[in-house]
Amino acid sequence: MPKKPVAGNVTVGRVRVRLREDVWELAWTDGERRVRRSGPRDRGDAVALAALVDRALTARRAGLGGKHPDEVVAEAMGRPVVNPDREMHELTVREAMRRAIQTGSQARDKRVLVLDAGLFMRWLAADGGAEYWREVRPSHVAAYLASLPEGMSQWRKLARMKVLRLVARYWAREAPEVFRDVTAGVRVPVGRAQKEPVALTGDQARELLGALEVRRPVLAAVYALAIGAGLRILEAASIRLADVDFGKGLVTVADVSWHAVKTAASRRTVPVAPYCLAVVRRYVEGLGVTPAPGAALFVTADGAVWRVGSLALAWARVRALVRERGIPDGFTPSECRATFATLARRGGVDSAVIDRALGHAGTSVRARHYDQVGMDELRKAAMAVDRAISSTNMAQAESNNSGA
């Protein structure tokens, strides 16, 4: 039987030897990279191997060359010998981005990062001419950012840069002797002024909600709260069942553990357009299981609460569907609020009432302290939106409500 190792951690030069599940582990720092490798079961053999690894580290730091520490461990343990420096030189852009995203990002961000990484790799294959990550230069990053559409918002450009920064910093930290941070010093070009919001007409809003009710009922319910009550998309996606009063036709925006409201004025209770509230009601009835009052009413297919990234990914998946229903190309879910404000204003609602429904803080002393907007006035805004959405399809809306 193999000899059981005895306890007793020890440090040999720059290498620490410690017991991990019946084997001795060797740990050291190579540049800024922390390395851990499984060693022998015998403590004496592990200490001897640690001395060899320390000698290899000393030689590398002195610029004397020699074997890589990983090669020393692999030969001693009878494992396949792969020179990590050579492996890093042959690291493709695709593999570099995959490993960095998999290891260096949070789970909720991974899918969006993968999409943005794919866009960069497609551009690089067509125009960049770099196959390996060591070939990527700051000029590639700058050229990629410059190639983005001029009309793209600054926020989206920063999001495209996010994945490049993550990957570049990850590999500069993991293998500093081979890679550097190619995003250092590269600035995201300032885009044009924010484009005018694309507000939907009443007919378009009805088409959007109708298409999503068939394909993605959860998105239809979230967008319905944004269009029918003026909620921000993340506010709508973070609503709990207890926040919706179906009897009075009200929704309450409050702080929850997974989302904090933007400002104090954002904490509000506002009416919901009846047509949009019916969409939410049908979604709740279609769940089969009633969520707990304090739990999130809307969750992803994985059962997680909605985040900015998951909402963007969900919209990307249904964008082609809603375009077929006549939704303008420039429309995004964040403009559901613009739709609410536009339809309410066209219905003759005062701008102060619309601002209060949207959760805007008043900028003047009068607005902050003296203008009091009551629930009846807020309900006028919701009813103006409802008339715009359901006026040309009242019979269909009533049949849906009766069948719900």
mmCIF file of C-alpha atoms in Angstrom:
data_model
loop_
_atom_site.group_PDB
_atom_site.id
_atom_site.type_symbol
_atom_site.label_atom_id
_atom_site.label_comp_id
_atom_site.label_asym_id
_atom_site.label_seq_id
_atom_site.Cartn_x
_atom_site.Cartn_y
_atom_site.Cartn_z
ATOM 1 C CA MET A 1 0.000 0.000 0.000
ATOM 2 C CA PRO A 2 1.263 3.513 -0.694
ATOM 3 C CA LYS A 3 2.588 5.272 2.333
ATOM 4 C CA LYS A 4 0.146 7.688 3.976
ATOM 5 C CA PRO A 5 1.616 11.204 4.058
ATOM 6 C CA VAL A 6 2.136 12.767 7.443
ATOM 7 C CA ALA A 7 0.921 16.253 8.322
ATOM 8 C CA GLY A 8 3.365 19.146 8.292
ATOM 9 C CA ASN A 9 3.244 22.001 5.788
ATOM 10 C CA VAL A 10 6.558 23.529 4.799
ATOM 11 C CA THR A 11 7.894 26.330 2.567
ATOM 12 C CA VAL A 12 10.906 25.689 0.341
ATOM 13 C CA GLY A 13 12.178 28.983 -1.030
ATOM 14 C CA ARG A 14 9.279 30.415 -3.056
ATOM 15 C CA VAL A 15 7.299 27.153 -3.063
ATOM 16 C CA ARG A 16 4.823 26.198 -0.388
ATOM 17 C CA VAL A 17 4.132 22.492 0.263
ATOM 18 C CA ARG A 18 0.875 21.585 1.979
ATOM 19 C CA LEU A 19 -1.317 18.532 2.423
ATOM 20 C CA ARG A 20 -4.458 18.370 0.263
ATOM 21 C CA GLU A 21 -6.620 15.214 0.370
ATOM 22 C CA ASP A 22 -3.847 12.685 0.881
ATOM 23 C CA VAL A 23 -1.464 14.286 -1.614
ATOM 24 C CA TRP A 24 0.998 17.111 -1.217
ATOM 25 C CA GLU A 25 0.246 20.248 -3.190
ATOM 26 C CA LEU A 26 2.903 22.646 -4.434
ATOM 27 C CA ALA A 27 1.953 26.312 -4.707
ATOM 28 C CA TRP A 28 3.981 29.250 -5.974
ATOM 29 C CA THR A 29 3.651 32.634 -7.667
ATOM 30 C CA ASP A 30 4.926 33.062 -11.216
ATOM 31 C CA GLY A 31 4.844 36.760 -12.035
ATOM 32 C CA GLU A 32 1.314 37.787 -11.033
ATOM 33 C CA ARG A 33 -0.055 34.283 -11.572
ATOM 34 C CA ARG A 34 -0.737 31.983 -8.631
ATOM 35 C CA VAL A 35 -0.002 28.365 -9.491
ATOM 36 C CA ARG A 36 -1.059 25.187 -7.697
ATOM 37 C CA ARG A 37 0.007 21.707 -8.748
ATOM 38 C CA SER A 38 -0.655 18.288 -7.208
ATOM 39 C CA GLY A 39 2.537 16.607 -6.074
ATOM 40 C CA PRO A 40 3.614 13.242 -4.621
ATOM 41 C CA ARG A 41 1.918 11.437 -1.757
ATOM 42 C CA ASP A 42 5.191 11.237 0.152
ATOM 43 C CA ARG A 43 6.179 14.390 2.036
ATOM 44 C CA GLY A 44 9.905 13.894 1.465
ATOM 45 C CA ASP A 45 9.395 13.543 -2.281
ATOM 46 C CA ALA A 46 7.192 16.645 -2.292
ATOM 47 C CA VAL A 47 9.845 18.699 -0.467
ATOM 48 C CA ALA A 48 12.525 17.537 -2.909
ATOM 49 C CA LEU A 49 10.304 18.426 -5.856
ATOM 50 C CA ALA A 50 9.586 21.837 -4.301
ATOM 51 C CA ALA A 51 13.350 22.497 -4.205
ATOM 52 C CA LEU A 52 13.603 21.742 -7.943
ATOM 53 C CA VAL A 53 10.656 24.024 -8.699
ATOM 54 C CA ASP A 54 12.204 26.813 -6.612
ATOM 55 C CA ARG A 55 15.461 26.410 -8.534
ATOM 56 C CA ALA A 56 13.570 26.702 -11.841
ATOM 57 C CA LEU A 57 11.756 29.826 -10.610
ATOM 58 C CA THR A 58 15.047 31.409 -9.562
ATOM 59 C CA ALA A 59 16.582 30.717 -12.967
ATOM 60 C CA ARG A 60 13.598 32.210 -14.800
ATOM 61 C CA ARG A 61 13.645 35.350 -12.681
ATOM 62 C CA ALA A 62 17.376 35.736 -13.295
ATOM 63 C CA GLY A 63 16.833 35.353 -17.040
ATOM 64 C CA LEU A 64 18.924 32.161 -17.213
ATOM 65 C CA GLY A 65 16.258 30.154 -19.043
ATOM 66 C CA GLY A 66 15.976 26.460 -18.281
ATOM 67 C CA LYS A 67 12.890 24.369 -17.690
ATOM 68 C CA HIS A 68 9.561 25.882 -16.843
ATOM 69 C CA PRO A 69 8.367 25.002 -13.273
ATOM 70 C CA ASP A 70 5.346 23.222 -14.737
ATOM 71 C CA GLU A 71 7.680 21.070 -16.850
ATOM 72 C CA VAL A 72 9.659 20.154 -13.718
ATOM 73 C CA VAL A 73 6.486 19.012 -11.930
ATOM 74 C CA ALA A 74 5.176 17.147 -14.983
ATOM 75 C CA GLU A 75 8.432 15.176 -15.438
ATOM 76 C CA ALA A 76 8.611 14.256 -11.748
ATOM 77 C CA MET A 77 4.981 13.109 -11.661
ATOM 78 C CA GLY A 78 5.130 11.222 -14.981
ATOM 79 C CA ARG A 79 2.606 13.510 -16.659
ATOM 80 C CA PRO A 80 2.682 14.722 -20.262
ATOM 81 C CA VAL A 81 5.184 17.548 -20.537
ATOM 82 C CA VAL A 82 3.765 20.740 -22.070
ATOM 83 C CA ASN A 83 5.751 23.939 -21.998
ATOM 84 C CA PRO A 84 3.207 26.522 -20.743
ATOM 85 C CA ASP A 85 5.063 29.320 -22.529
ATOM 86 C CA ARG A 86 4.693 27.486 -25.836
ATOM 87 C CA GLU A 87 1.040 26.771 -25.083
ATOM 88 C CA MET A 88 0.445 30.476 -24.421
ATOM 89 C CA HIS A 89 2.107 31.434 -27.704
ATOM 90 C CA GLU A 90 -0.283 29.099 -29.535
ATOM 91 C CA LEU A 91 -3.388 30.325 -27.683
ATOM 92 C CA THR A 92 -5.992 31.274 -30.284
ATOM 93 C CA VAL A 93 -8.238 34.305 -29.899
ATOM 94 C CA ARG A 94 -11.302 32.069 -29.628
ATOM 95 C CA GLU A 95 -9.797 29.907 -26.881
ATOM 96 C CA ALA A 96 -8.410 32.940 -25.029
ATOM 97 C CA MET A 97 -11.836 34.579 -24.939
ATOM 98 C CA ARG A 98 -13.622 31.358 -24.002
ATOM 99 C CA ARG A 99 -11.343 30.603 -21.065
ATOM 100 C CA ALA A 100 -11.282 34.174 -19.791
ATOM 101 C CA ILE A 101 -15.094 34.496 -19.870
ATOM 102 C CA GLN A 102 -15.579 31.068 -18.306
ATOM 103 C CA THR A 103 -13.141 31.730 -15.475
ATOM 104 C CA GLY A 104 -13.093 35.461 -14.969
ATOM 105 C CA SER A 105 -16.749 36.547 -15.139
ATOM 106 C CA GLN A 106 -19.877 36.103 -13.079
ATOM 107 C CA ALA A 107 -22.438 33.561 -14.217
ATOM 108 C CA ARG A 108 -25.163 36.133 -14.899
ATOM 109 C CA ASP A 109 -22.901 38.026 -17.330
ATOM 110 C CA LYS A 110 -21.532 35.085 -19.310
ATOM 111 C CA ARG A 111 -24.145 34.872 -22.069
ATOM 112 C CA VAL A 112 -23.958 38.568 -22.960
ATOM 113 C CA LEU A 113 -20.148 38.485 -22.855
ATOM 114 C CA VAL A 114 -20.129 35.488 -25.187
ATOM 115 C CA LEU A 115 -22.315 37.371 -27.687
ATOM 116 C CA ASP A 116 -20.055 40.447 -27.608
ATOM 117 C CA ALA A 117 -16.945 38.247 -27.874
ATOM 118 C CA GLY A 118 -18.408 36.617 -30.982
ATOM 119 C CA LEU A 119 -18.932 40.014 -32.603
ATOM 120 C CA PHE A 120 -15.293 40.947 -31.981
ATOM 121 C CA MET A 121 -14.026 37.611 -33.344
ATOM 122 C CA ARG A 122 -16.084 37.998 -36.517
ATOM 123 C CA TRP A 123 -14.664 41.472 -37.045
ATOM 124 C CA LEU A 124 -11.139 40.240 -36.314
ATOM 125 C CA ALA A 125 -11.461 37.374 -38.810
ATOM 126 C CA ALA A 126 -12.647 39.749 -41.524
ATOM 127 C CA ASP A 127 -10.511 42.829 -40.923
ATOM 128 C CA GLY A 128 -8.035 42.266 -38.114
ATOM 129 C CA GLY A 129 -5.857 39.441 -39.404
ATOM 130 C CA ALA A 130 -4.957 38.075 -35.940
ATOM 131 C CA GLU A 131 -5.442 34.380 -35.216
ATOM 132 C CA TYR A 132 -3.573 34.087 -31.899
ATOM 133 C CA TRP A 133 -4.182 36.215 -28.834
ATOM 134 C CA ARG A 134 -0.499 37.240 -28.696
ATOM 135 C CA GLU A 135 -1.030 38.856 -32.128
ATOM 136 C CA VAL A 136 -3.809 41.131 -30.889
ATOM 137 C CA ARG A 137 -2.574 44.697 -30.477
ATOM 138 C CA PRO A 138 -4.091 47.896 -29.031
ATOM 139 C CA SER A 139 -4.490 49.056 -32.627
ATOM 140 C CA HIS A 140 -6.879 46.121 -33.228
ATOM 141 C CA VAL A 141 -9.005 47.163 -30.247
ATOM 142 C CA ALA A 142 -9.054 50.804 -31.346
ATOM 143 C CA ALA A 143 -9.939 49.869 -34.942
ATOM 144 C CA TYR A 144 -12.750 47.577 -33.782
ATOM 145 C CA LEU A 145 -14.270 50.320 -31.626
ATOM 146 C CA ALA A 146 -13.941 52.792 -34.496
ATOM 147 C CA SER A 147 -15.815 50.371 -36.779
ATOM 148 C CA LEU A 148 -18.919 50.381 -34.571
ATOM 149 C CA PRO A 149 -21.918 52.272 -36.030
ATOM 150 C CA GLU A 150 -21.831 55.994 -35.385
ATOM 151 C CA GLY A 151 -25.395 55.906 -34.146
ATOM 152 C CA MET A 152 -24.564 53.327 -31.472
ATOM 153 C CA SER A 153 -25.005 54.698 -27.963
ATOM 154 C CA GLN A 154 -22.017 55.269 -25.722
ATOM 155 C CA TRP A 155 -23.430 52.688 -23.327
ATOM 156 C CA ARG A 156 -23.391 49.967 -25.986
ATOM 157 C CA LYS A 157 -19.850 50.853 -27.026
ATOM 158 C CA LEU A 158 -18.730 50.534 -23.418
ATOM 159 C CA ALA A 159 -20.480 47.173 -23.240
ATOM 160 C CA ARG A 160 -18.560 45.980 -26.330
ATOM 161 C CA MET A 161 -15.337 47.149 -24.675
ATOM 162 C CA LYS A 162 -16.172 45.316 -21.451
ATOM 163 C CA VAL A 163 -15.458 41.847 -22.824
ATOM 164 C CA LEU A 164 -12.194 42.990 -24.407
ATOM 165 C CA ARG A 165 -11.008 44.487 -21.127
ATOM 166 C CA LEU A 166 -11.962 41.341 -19.241
ATOM 167 C CA VAL A 167 -10.047 39.047 -21.610
ATOM 168 C CA ALA A 168 -7.001 41.318 -21.951
ATOM 169 C CA ARG A 169 -6.606 41.834 -18.217
ATOM 170 C CA TYR A 170 -7.191 38.150 -17.482
ATOM 171 C CA TRP A 171 -4.350 36.972 -19.734
ATOM 172 C CA ALA A 172 -2.028 39.818 -18.742
ATOM 173 C CA ARG A 173 -2.501 38.577 -15.172
ATOM 174 C CA GLU A 174 -2.255 34.849 -15.971
ATOM 175 C CA ALA A 175 0.799 34.982 -18.275
ATOM 176 C CA PRO A 176 2.474 38.400 -17.923
ATOM 177 C CA GLU A 177 5.647 37.137 -19.577
ATOM 178 C CA VAL A 178 3.696 36.492 -22.809
ATOM 179 C CA PHE A 179 0.726 38.876 -22.822
ATOM 180 C CA ARG A 180 0.029 42.476 -21.951
ATOM 181 C CA ASP A 181 -3.203 44.361 -21.457
ATOM 182 C CA VAL A 182 -3.990 45.412 -25.032
ATOM 183 C CA THR A 183 -6.895 47.577 -23.861
ATOM 184 C CA ALA A 184 -4.722 49.804 -21.659
ATOM 185 C CA GLY A 185 -4.784 53.334 -22.985
ATOM 186 C CA VAL A 186 -7.503 52.599 -25.565
ATOM 187 C CA ARG A 187 -10.442 54.966 -25.150
ATOM 188 C CA VAL A 188 -13.961 54.277 -26.286
ATOM 189 C CA PRO A 189 -14.787 56.842 -29.016
ATOM 190 C CA VAL A 190 -17.425 59.326 -28.009
ATOM 191 C CA GLY A 191 -20.611 58.581 -29.906
ATOM 192 C CA ARG A 192 -23.144 61.009 -31.205
ATOM 193 C CA ALA A 193 -25.735 62.481 -28.927
ATOM 194 C CA GLN A 194 -28.331 60.029 -27.724
ATOM 195 C CA LYS A 195 -30.871 59.300 -30.408
ATOM 196 C CA GLU A 196 -34.428 60.407 -29.986
ATOM 197 C CA PRO A 197 -36.540 57.754 -28.244
ATOM 198 C CA VAL A 198 -38.612 55.632 -30.595
ATOM 199 C CA ALA A 199 -42.104 55.656 -29.102
ATOM 200 C CA LEU A 200 -44.663 53.174 -30.393
ATOM 201 C CA THR A 201 -48.130 54.062 -31.539
ATOM 202 C CA GLY A 202 -51.065 52.440 -29.799
ATOM 203 C CA ASP A 203 -51.422 49.900 -32.620
ATOM 204 C CA GLN A 204 -47.717 49.048 -32.522
ATOM 205 C CA ALA A 205 -47.783 48.617 -28.741
ATOM 206 C CA ARG A 206 -50.698 46.211 -29.075
ATOM 207 C CA GLU A 207 -48.883 44.268 -31.816
ATOM 208 C CA LEU A 208 -45.738 44.038 -29.659
ATOM 209 C CA LEU A 209 -47.583 42.701 -26.628
ATOM 210 C CA GLY A 210 -49.674 40.333 -28.734
ATOM 211 C CA ALA A 211 -46.657 38.799 -30.450
ATOM 212 C CA LEU A 212 -44.788 38.342 -27.172
ATOM 213 C CA GLU A 213 -47.777 36.816 -25.376
ATOM 214 C CA VAL A 214 -47.578 33.936 -27.823
ATOM 215 C CA ARG A 215 -43.779 33.505 -27.867
ATOM 216 C CA ARG A 216 -42.491 34.889 -24.522
ATOM 217 C CA PRO A 217 -45.361 35.624 -22.084
ATOM 218 C CA VAL A 218 -42.969 36.776 -19.373
ATOM 219 C CA LEU A 219 -41.555 39.485 -21.641
ATOM 220 C CA ALA A 220 -45.062 40.509 -22.656
ATOM 221 C CA ALA A 221 -45.968 41.017 -18.984
ATOM 222 C CA VAL A 222 -42.782 42.975 -18.222
ATOM 223 C CA TYR A 223 -43.192 45.233 -21.253
ATOM 224 C CA ALA A 224 -46.886 45.668 -20.457
ATOM 225 C CA LEU A 225 -46.029 47.189 -17.066
ATOM 226 C CA ALA A 226 -43.481 49.492 -18.701
ATOM 227 C CA ILE A 227 -45.925 50.623 -21.414
ATOM 228 C CA GLY A 228 -49.035 50.727 -19.251
ATOM 229 C CA ALA A 229 -47.578 52.349 -16.112
ATOM 230 C CA GLY A 230 -44.349 54.040 -17.220
ATOM 231 C CA LEU A 231 -42.034 51.739 -15.272
ATOM 232 C CA ARG A 232 -38.378 51.370 -16.182
ATOM 233 C CA ILE A 233 -37.700 47.949 -17.676
ATOM 234 C CA LEU A 234 -35.671 46.744 -14.698
ATOM 235 C CA GLU A 235 -38.305 48.149 -12.327
ATOM 236 C CA ALA A 236 -40.983 46.184 -14.159
ATOM 237 C CA ALA A 237 -38.876 43.010 -14.256
ATOM 238 C CA SER A 238 -38.242 43.248 -10.480
ATOM 239 C CA ILE A 239 -41.909 43.493 -9.446
ATOM 240 C CA ARG A 240 -43.257 41.036 -6.854
ATOM 241 C CA LEU A 241 -46.770 39.600 -6.878
ATOM 242 C CA ALA A 242 -47.543 41.603 -3.722
ATOM 243 C CA ASP A 243 -46.700 44.802 -5.637
ATOM 244 C CA VAL A 244 -49.572 44.346 -8.104
ATOM 245 C CA ASP A 245 -53.118 45.139 -6.972
ATOM 246 C CA PHE A 246 -55.297 43.674 -9.708
ATOM 247 C CA GLY A 247 -58.496 44.830 -7.977
ATOM 248 C CA LYS A 248 -57.519 48.508 -7.903
ATOM 249 C CA GLY A 249 -55.373 48.380 -11.034
ATOM 250 C CA LEU A 250 -52.217 49.602 -9.277
ATOM 251 C CA VAL A 251 -48.560 48.642 -9.240
ATOM 252 C CA THR A 252 -46.025 49.637 -6.572
ATOM 253 C CA VAL A 253 -42.334 50.204 -7.263
ATOM 254 C CA ALA A 254 -40.205 49.558 -4.177
ATOM 255 C CA ASP A 255 -36.727 48.426 -3.199
ATOM 256 C CA VAL A 256 -36.220 44.672 -3.242
ATOM 257 C CA SER A 257 -33.204 42.592 -2.314
ATOM 258 C CA TRP A 258 -32.234 42.075 -5.968
ATOM 259 C CA HIS A 259 -32.899 45.616 -7.223
ATOM 260 C CA ALA A 260 -32.722 49.071 -5.681
ATOM 261 C CA VAL A 261 -34.800 51.882 -7.174
ATOM 262 C CA LYS A 262 -32.960 54.644 -8.991
ATOM 263 C CA THR A 263 -34.117 57.649 -6.916
ATOM 264 C CA ALA A 264 -36.451 58.426 -4.029
ATOM 265 C CA ALA A 265 -39.035 59.634 -6.550
ATOM 266 C CA SER A 266 -38.910 56.205 -8.178
ATOM 267 C CA ARG A 267 -40.640 54.688 -5.136
ATOM 268 C CA ARG A 268 -44.232 55.121 -6.213
ATOM 269 C CA THR A 269 -47.625 53.529 -6.626
ATOM 270 C CA VAL A 270 -49.206 54.206 -10.010
ATOM 271 C CA PRO A 271 -52.219 52.976 -12.001
ATOM 272 C CA VAL A 272 -51.750 50.552 -14.893
ATOM 273 C CA ALA A 273 -53.582 50.791 -18.211
ATOM 274 C CA PRO A 274 -56.318 48.095 -18.034
ATOM 275 C CA TYR A 275 -55.279 46.520 -21.351
ATOM 276 C CA CYS A 276 -51.710 46.111 -20.075
ATOM 277 C CA LEU A 277 -52.851 44.902 -16.651
ATOM 278 C CA ALA A 278 -54.853 42.168 -18.398
ATOM 279 C CA VAL A 279 -51.631 40.967 -20.070
ATOM 280 C CA VAL A 280 -50.002 40.670 -16.637
ATOM 281 C CA ARG A 281 -53.057 38.896 -15.228
ATOM 282 C CA ARG A 282 -53.016 36.299 -18.016
ATOM 283 C CA TYR A 283 -49.322 35.707 -17.421
ATOM 284 C CA VAL A 284 -49.912 35.075 -13.692
ATOM 285 C CA GLU A 285 -52.841 32.755 -14.382
ATOM 286 C CA GLY A 286 -50.752 30.844 -16.926
ATOM 287 C CA LEU A 287 -47.980 30.089 -14.414
ATOM 288 C CA GLY A 288 -49.945 27.267 -12.819
ATOM 289 C CA VAL A 289 -48.209 27.918 -9.490
ATOM 290 C CA THR A 290 -48.735 31.222 -7.698
ATOM 291 C CA PRO A 291 -45.414 32.822 -6.701
ATOM 292 C CA ALA A 292 -44.881 33.754 -3.056
ATOM 293 C CA PRO A 293 -45.951 37.369 -2.437
ATOM 294 C CA GLY A 294 -42.389 38.456 -1.610
ATOM 295 C CA ALA A 295 -40.731 36.548 -4.446
ATOM 296 C CA ALA A 296 -39.961 37.904 -7.890
ATOM 297 C CA LEU A 297 -43.008 37.657 -10.139
ATOM 298 C CA PHE A 298 -40.904 37.487 -13.297
ATOM 299 C CA VAL A 299 -37.934 35.106 -13.572
ATOM 300 C CA THR A 300 -35.785 33.758 -16.382
ATOM 301 C CA ALA A 301 -36.043 30.242 -17.795
ATOM 302 C CA ASP A 302 -33.352 29.255 -15.274
ATOM 303 C CA GLY A 303 -35.417 30.592 -12.372
ATOM 304 C CA ALA A 304 -33.126 33.590 -11.779
ATOM 305 C CA VAL A 305 -34.216 37.187 -11.317
ATOM 306 C CA TRP A 306 -33.846 39.406 -14.364
ATOM 307 C CA ARG A 307 -30.718 41.499 -14.813
ATOM 308 C CA VAL A 308 -29.713 44.034 -17.449
ATOM 309 C CA GLY A 309 -27.745 41.390 -19.357
ATOM 310 C CA SER A 310 -30.489 38.745 -19.359
ATOM 311 C CA LEU A 311 -33.088 41.312 -20.455
ATOM 312 C CA ALA A 312 -30.856 42.405 -23.340
ATOM 313 C CA LEU A 313 -30.300 38.793 -24.388
ATOM 314 C CA ALA A 314 -34.032 38.034 -24.258
ATOM 315 C CA TRP A 315 -34.779 41.048 -26.457
ATOM 316 C CA ALA A 316 -32.111 39.986 -28.964
ATOM 317 C CA ARG A 317 -33.853 36.618 -29.307
ATOM 318 C CA VAL A 318 -37.300 38.052 -30.064
ATOM 319 C CA ARG A 319 -36.236 41.128 -32.041
ATOM 320 C CA ALA A 320 -36.708 39.452 -35.436
ATOM 321 C CA LEU A 321 -40.176 38.278 -34.377
ATOM 322 C CA VAL A 322 -41.421 41.725 -33.392
ATOM 323 C CA ARG A 323 -39.900 43.338 -36.489
ATOM 324 C CA GLU A 324 -42.227 41.128 -38.539
ATOM 325 C CA ARG A 325 -45.148 42.695 -36.665
ATOM 326 C CA GLY A 326 -44.242 46.222 -37.772
ATOM 327 C CA ILE A 327 -42.201 47.370 -34.763
ATOM 328 C CA PRO A 328 -39.659 50.063 -35.852
ATOM 329 C CA ASP A 329 -36.026 48.993 -36.196
ATOM 330 C CA GLY A 330 -34.804 51.604 -33.734
ATOM 331 C CA PHE A 331 -37.130 50.528 -30.922
ATOM 332 C CA THR A 332 -35.641 48.963 -27.768
ATOM 333 C CA PRO A 333 -37.389 47.752 -24.581
ATOM 334 C CA SER A 334 -36.124 50.774 -22.627
ATOM 335 C CA GLU A 335 -38.363 52.899 -24.856
ATOM 336 C CA CYS A 336 -41.523 51.321 -23.492
ATOM 337 C CA ARG A 337 -41.475 54.246 -21.033
ATOM 338 C CA ALA A 338 -41.224 56.671 -23.932
ATOM 339 C CA THR A 339 -44.289 54.975 -25.398
ATOM 340 C CA PHE A 340 -46.197 55.521 -22.138
ATOM 341 C CA ALA A 341 -45.185 59.186 -21.977
ATOM 342 C CA THR A 342 -45.955 59.846 -25.645
ATOM 343 C CA LEU A 343 -49.374 58.178 -25.601
ATOM 344 C CA ALA A 344 -50.313 59.962 -22.358
ATOM 345 C CA ARG A 345 -49.211 63.345 -23.727
ATOM 346 C CA ARG A 346 -51.182 62.787 -26.935
ATOM 347 C CA GLY A 347 -54.155 62.000 -24.723
ATOM 348 C CA GLY A 348 -53.983 65.474 -23.199
ATOM 349 C CA VAL A 349 -52.327 64.591 -19.884
ATOM 350 C CA ASP A 350 -50.299 67.333 -18.197
ATOM 351 C CA SER A 351 -46.507 66.895 -18.253
ATOM 352 C CA ALA A 352 -46.273 67.169 -14.438
ATOM 353 C CA VAL A 353 -48.588 64.170 -14.108
ATOM 354 C CA ILE A 354 -46.552 62.184 -16.639
ATOM 355 C CA ASP A 355 -43.322 63.023 -14.806
ATOM 356 C CA ARG A 356 -44.796 61.812 -11.514
ATOM 357 C CA ALA A 357 -45.986 58.570 -13.123
ATOM 358 C CA LEU A 358 -42.520 58.008 -14.604
ATOM 359 C CA GLY A 359 -40.872 58.554 -11.228
ATOM 360 C CA HIS A 360 -38.986 61.697 -12.252
ATOM 361 C CA ALA A 361 -37.851 63.971 -9.460
ATOM 362 C CA GLY A 362 -39.085 67.531 -9.950
ATOM 363 C CA THR A 363 -36.314 69.962 -10.845
ATOM 364 C CA SER A 364 -38.012 73.094 -9.504
ATOM 365 C CA VAL A 365 -38.948 74.068 -5.953
ATOM 366 C CA ARG A 366 -42.586 74.259 -7.018
ATOM 367 C CA ALA A 367 -42.516 70.752 -8.486
ATOM 368 C CA ARG A 368 -40.767 69.284 -5.441
ATOM 369 C CA HIS A 369 -42.812 70.925 -2.694
ATOM 370 C CA TYR A 370 -46.098 72.368 -3.941
ATOM 371 C CA ASP A 371 -47.366 70.442 -6.956
ATOM 372 C CA GLN A 372 -49.314 67.508 -5.590
ATOM 373 C CA VAL A 373 -50.367 64.966 -8.200
ATOM 374 C CA GLY A 374 -53.199 62.802 -6.950
ATOM 375 C CA MET A 375 -54.099 59.229 -7.859
ATOM 376 C CA ASP A 376 -57.069 60.413 -9.935
ATOM 377 C CA GLU A 377 -54.751 62.467 -12.160
ATOM 378 C CA LEU A 378 -52.319 59.567 -12.470
ATOM 379 C CA ARG A 379 -55.192 57.330 -13.467
ATOM 380 C CA LYS A 380 -56.012 59.732 -16.301
ATOM 381 C CA ALA A 381 -52.544 59.082 -17.740
ATOM 382 C CA ALA A 382 -53.036 55.312 -17.561
ATOM 383 C CA MET A 383 -56.478 55.572 -19.176
ATOM 384 C CA ALA A 384 -55.108 57.757 -21.989
ATOM 385 C CA VAL A 385 -52.559 55.042 -22.747
ATOM 386 C CA ASP A 386 -55.260 52.383 -22.540
ATOM 387 C CA ARG A 387 -57.477 54.217 -25.026
ATOM 388 C CA ALA A 388 -54.584 54.520 -27.488
ATOM 389 C CA ILE A 389 -53.781 50.806 -27.292
ATOM 390 C CA SER A 390 -57.283 49.322 -27.223
ATOM 391 C CA SER A 391 -59.365 51.861 -29.180
ATOM 392 C CA THR A 392 -59.104 50.019 -32.531
ATOM 393 C CA ASN A 393 -59.335 46.578 -30.970
ATOM 394 C CA MET A 394 -61.745 46.977 -28.075
ATOM 395 C CA ALA A 395 -63.726 43.910 -28.945
ATOM 396 C CA GLN A 396 -60.637 41.691 -28.889
ATOM 397 C CA ALA A 397 -59.468 43.155 -25.579
ATOM 398 C CA GLU A 398 -62.885 42.540 -23.994
ATOM 399 C CA SER A 399 -62.991 38.926 -25.234
ATOM 400 C CA ASN A 400 -59.519 38.333 -23.793
ATOM 401 C CA ASN A 401 -60.543 39.784 -20.445
ATOM 402 C CA SER A 402 -63.722 37.723 -20.325
ATOM 403 C CA GLY A 403 -61.798 34.557 -21.143
ATOM 404 C CA ALA A 404 -59.109 35.258 -18.524
#
